[in-house]
Amino acid sequence: MARDKAKDDKYFNCSQAYELNYVASLYSEEQKVLDFLKKKCADGTIKYFKHIQVYELIKKELGYPIPV
């Protein structure tokens, strides 16, 4: 699945399960990314992140490339 680049500048919404599932589905290690997102939402790290910032954090901390 390709990412929706129109969302890159929109804020990521931790309270919406579909947001977590959508981003996780962009990666081959979907469950690992989903767990990572849940953790970062719970500790407030990505509370005010835009989608592109979430992808960049995944790349930095998990080493997965930003989806195209």
Tab-separated table of N, CA and C in Angstrom:
chain	number	residue	atom	x	y	z
A	1	MET	N	0.838	-1.173	0.000
A	1	MET	CA	0.000	0.000	0.000
A	1	MET	C	0.887	1.243	0.000
A	2	ALA	N	0.574	2.214	-0.778
A	2	ALA	CA	1.323	3.468	-0.827
A	2	ALA	C	0.724	4.456	0.163
A	3	ARG	N	1.574	5.325	0.664
A	3	ARG	CA	1.071	6.297	1.633
A	3	ARG	C	0.304	7.398	0.928
A	4	ASP	N	-0.593	8.017	1.656
A	4	ASP	CA	-1.376	9.140	1.166
A	4	ASP	C	-0.577	10.407	1.456
A	5	LYS	N	0.147	10.906	0.469
A	5	LYS	CA	1.038	12.043	0.671
A	5	LYS	C	0.283	13.319	1.020
A	6	ALA	N	-1.006	13.362	0.766
A	6	ALA	CA	-1.805	14.524	1.155
A	6	ALA	C	-1.918	14.622	2.675
A	7	LYS	N	-1.686	13.510	3.382
A	7	LYS	CA	-1.763	13.507	4.843
A	7	LYS	C	-0.459	13.929	5.508
A	8	ASP	N	0.622	14.022	4.762
A	8	ASP	CA	1.930	14.288	5.355
A	8	ASP	C	1.950	15.516	6.248
A	9	ASP	N	1.221	16.552	5.904
A	9	ASP	CA	1.214	17.787	6.687
A	9	ASP	C	0.078	17.849	7.699
A	10	LYS	N	-0.706	16.781	7.794
A	10	LYS	CA	-1.794	16.733	8.772
A	10	LYS	C	-1.297	16.037	10.031
A	11	TYR	N	-1.874	16.421	11.150
A	11	TYR	CA	-1.458	15.840	12.417
A	11	TYR	C	-1.921	14.395	12.547
A	12	PHE	N	-1.042	13.586	13.111
A	12	PHE	CA	-1.337	12.193	13.395
A	12	PHE	C	-2.229	12.152	14.625
A	13	ASN	N	-3.295	11.360	14.573
A	13	ASN	CA	-4.270	11.308	15.656
A	13	ASN	C	-4.150	9.978	16.395
A	14	CYS	N	-3.516	10.007	17.542
A	14	CYS	CA	-3.297	8.790	18.332
A	14	CYS	C	-4.597	8.172	18.841
A	15	SER	N	-5.641	8.945	18.954
A	15	SER	CA	-6.889	8.414	19.516
A	15	SER	C	-7.733	7.658	18.485
A	16	GLN	N	-7.304	7.652	17.234
A	16	GLN	CA	-8.034	6.960	16.182
A	16	GLN	C	-7.300	5.686	15.773
A	17	ALA	N	-7.907	4.539	16.049
A	17	ALA	CA	-7.276	3.250	15.736
A	17	ALA	C	-6.961	3.128	14.248
A	18	TYR	N	-7.825	3.689	13.399
A	18	TYR	CA	-7.577	3.578	11.958
A	18	TYR	C	-6.293	4.302	11.545
A	19	GLU	N	-5.925	5.373	12.258
A	19	GLU	CA	-4.677	6.082	11.956
A	19	GLU	C	-3.481	5.180	12.266
A	20	LEU	N	-3.516	4.547	13.424
A	20	LEU	CA	-2.437	3.644	13.822
A	20	LEU	C	-2.334	2.493	12.828
A	21	ASN	N	-3.457	1.891	12.494
A	21	ASN	CA	-3.471	0.758	11.572
A	21	ASN	C	-3.031	1.155	10.171
A	22	TYR	N	-3.443	2.339	9.726
A	22	TYR	CA	-3.064	2.813	8.391
A	22	TYR	C	-1.545	2.946	8.279
A	23	VAL	N	-0.942	3.644	9.236
A	23	VAL	CA	0.507	3.846	9.169
A	23	VAL	C	1.231	2.511	9.297
A	24	ALA	N	0.810	1.676	10.225
A	24	ALA	CA	1.453	0.373	10.403
A	24	ALA	C	1.362	-0.473	9.139
A	25	SER	N	0.242	-0.364	8.424
A	25	SER	CA	0.041	-1.176	7.224
A	25	SER	C	0.988	-0.811	6.090
A	26	LEU	N	1.652	0.316	6.191
A	26	LEU	CA	2.584	0.753	5.161
A	26	LEU	C	3.937	0.049	5.259
A	27	TYR	N	4.131	-0.705	6.322
A	27	TYR	CA	5.413	-1.355	6.580
A	27	TYR	C	5.268	-2.874	6.583
A	28	SER	N	6.352	-3.558	6.183
A	28	SER	CA	6.324	-5.023	6.149
A	28	SER	C	6.256	-5.603	7.562
A	29	GLU	N	6.848	-4.934	8.516
A	29	GLU	CA	6.794	-5.358	9.925
A	29	GLU	C	5.647	-4.624	10.613
A	30	GLU	N	4.442	-4.881	10.127
A	30	GLU	CA	3.259	-4.137	10.565
A	30	GLU	C	3.053	-4.176	12.077
A	31	GLN	N	3.146	-5.343	12.689
A	31	GLN	CA	2.888	-5.451	14.133
A	31	GLN	C	3.943	-4.707	14.943
A	32	LYS	N	5.185	-4.776	14.524
A	32	LYS	CA	6.257	-4.076	15.228
A	32	LYS	C	6.040	-2.561	15.167
A	33	VAL	N	5.635	-2.070	13.988
A	33	VAL	CA	5.373	-0.635	13.832
A	33	VAL	C	4.146	-0.238	14.643
A	34	LEU	N	3.120	-1.065	14.640
A	34	LEU	CA	1.910	-0.772	15.415
A	34	LEU	C	2.236	-0.682	16.902
A	35	ASP	N	3.008	-1.614	17.408
A	35	ASP	CA	3.415	-1.577	18.815
A	35	ASP	C	4.238	-0.323	19.118
A	36	PHE	N	5.119	0.037	18.206
A	36	PHE	CA	5.935	1.244	18.344
A	36	PHE	C	5.037	2.487	18.413
A	37	LEU	N	4.068	2.569	17.512
A	37	LEU	CA	3.160	3.716	17.492
A	37	LEU	C	2.353	3.810	18.777
A	38	LYS	N	1.849	2.685	19.260
A	38	LYS	CA	1.072	2.676	20.504
A	38	LYS	C	1.926	3.167	21.669
A	39	LYS	N	3.172	2.729	21.714
A	39	LYS	CA	4.083	3.145	22.778
A	39	LYS	C	4.338	4.644	22.705
A	40	LYS	N	4.603	5.147	21.504
A	40	LYS	CA	4.910	6.569	21.336
A	40	LYS	C	3.679	7.443	21.581
A	41	CYS	N	2.504	6.917	21.296
A	41	CYS	CA	1.274	7.650	21.616
A	41	CYS	C	1.078	7.694	23.126
A	42	ALA	N	1.287	6.563	23.774
A	42	ALA	CA	1.078	6.471	25.221
A	42	ALA	C	2.014	7.392	25.999
A	43	ASP	N	3.264	7.522	25.526
A	43	ASP	CA	4.198	8.374	26.273
A	43	ASP	C	4.190	9.829	25.791
A	44	GLY	N	3.337	10.127	24.798
A	44	GLY	CA	3.163	11.504	24.337
A	44	GLY	C	4.179	11.982	23.319
A	45	THR	N	5.082	11.114	22.909
A	45	THR	CA	6.140	11.512	21.973
A	45	THR	C	5.575	12.062	20.669
A	46	ILE	N	4.571	11.395	20.111
A	46	ILE	CA	4.069	11.800	18.794
A	46	ILE	C	2.725	12.518	18.871
A	47	LYS	N	2.410	13.049	20.032
A	47	LYS	CA	1.106	13.700	20.245
A	47	LYS	C	0.842	14.826	19.241
A	48	TYR	N	1.830	15.638	18.968
A	48	TYR	CA	1.641	16.759	18.039
A	48	TYR	C	2.505	16.617	16.789
A	49	PHE	N	2.736	15.379	16.381
A	49	PHE	CA	3.515	15.113	15.176
A	49	PHE	C	2.609	15.090	13.955
A	50	LYS	N	3.161	15.560	12.854
A	50	LYS	CA	2.489	15.402	11.571
A	50	LYS	C	2.859	14.021	11.038
A	51	HIS	N	2.102	13.537	10.073
A	51	HIS	CA	2.346	12.194	9.535
A	51	HIS	C	3.792	12.022	9.073
A	52	ILE	N	4.324	12.995	8.366
A	52	ILE	CA	5.689	12.863	7.850
A	52	ILE	C	6.690	12.751	9.000
A	53	GLN	N	6.422	13.422	10.111
A	53	GLN	CA	7.301	13.334	11.276
A	53	GLN	C	7.238	11.942	11.899
A	54	VAL	N	6.063	11.322	11.857
A	54	VAL	CA	5.916	9.954	12.358
A	54	VAL	C	6.755	9.018	11.499
A	55	TYR	N	6.673	9.160	10.177
A	55	TYR	CA	7.467	8.313	9.274
A	55	TYR	C	8.959	8.506	9.524
A	56	GLU	N	9.367	9.755	9.745
A	56	GLU	CA	10.777	10.043	9.997
A	56	GLU	C	11.247	9.422	11.313
A	57	LEU	N	10.377	9.433	12.333
A	57	LEU	CA	10.725	8.818	13.612
A	57	LEU	C	10.841	7.300	13.476
A	58	ILE	N	9.948	6.705	12.712
A	58	ILE	CA	10.017	5.262	12.462
A	58	ILE	C	11.338	4.930	11.770
A	59	LYS	N	11.718	5.747	10.799
A	59	LYS	CA	12.987	5.518	10.098
A	59	LYS	C	14.160	5.643	11.060
A	60	LYS	N	14.134	6.672	11.892
A	60	LYS	CA	15.234	6.929	12.819
A	60	LYS	C	15.352	5.828	13.881
A	61	GLU	N	14.224	5.439	14.468
A	61	GLU	CA	14.279	4.523	15.604
A	61	GLU	C	14.167	3.044	15.228
A	62	LEU	N	13.453	2.738	14.147
A	62	LEU	CA	13.296	1.345	13.754
A	62	LEU	C	14.112	0.980	12.515
A	63	GLY	N	14.543	2.000	11.776
A	63	GLY	CA	15.373	1.754	10.601
A	63	GLY	C	14.610	1.393	9.336
A	64	TYR	N	13.286	1.572	9.346
A	64	TYR	CA	12.493	1.273	8.154
A	64	TYR	C	12.410	2.513	7.273
A	65	PRO	N	12.545	2.357	5.967
A	65	PRO	CA	12.484	3.526	5.082
A	65	PRO	C	11.087	4.162	5.076
A	66	ILE	N	11.070	5.433	4.771
A	66	ILE	CA	9.800	6.143	4.650
A	66	ILE	C	9.053	5.577	3.453
A	67	PRO	N	7.794	5.174	3.636
A	67	PRO	CA	7.029	4.607	2.514
A	67	PRO	C	6.841	5.632	1.400
A	68	VAL	N	6.767	5.137	0.188
A	68	VAL	CA	6.554	6.039	-0.966
A	68	VAL	C	5.115	6.017	-1.398
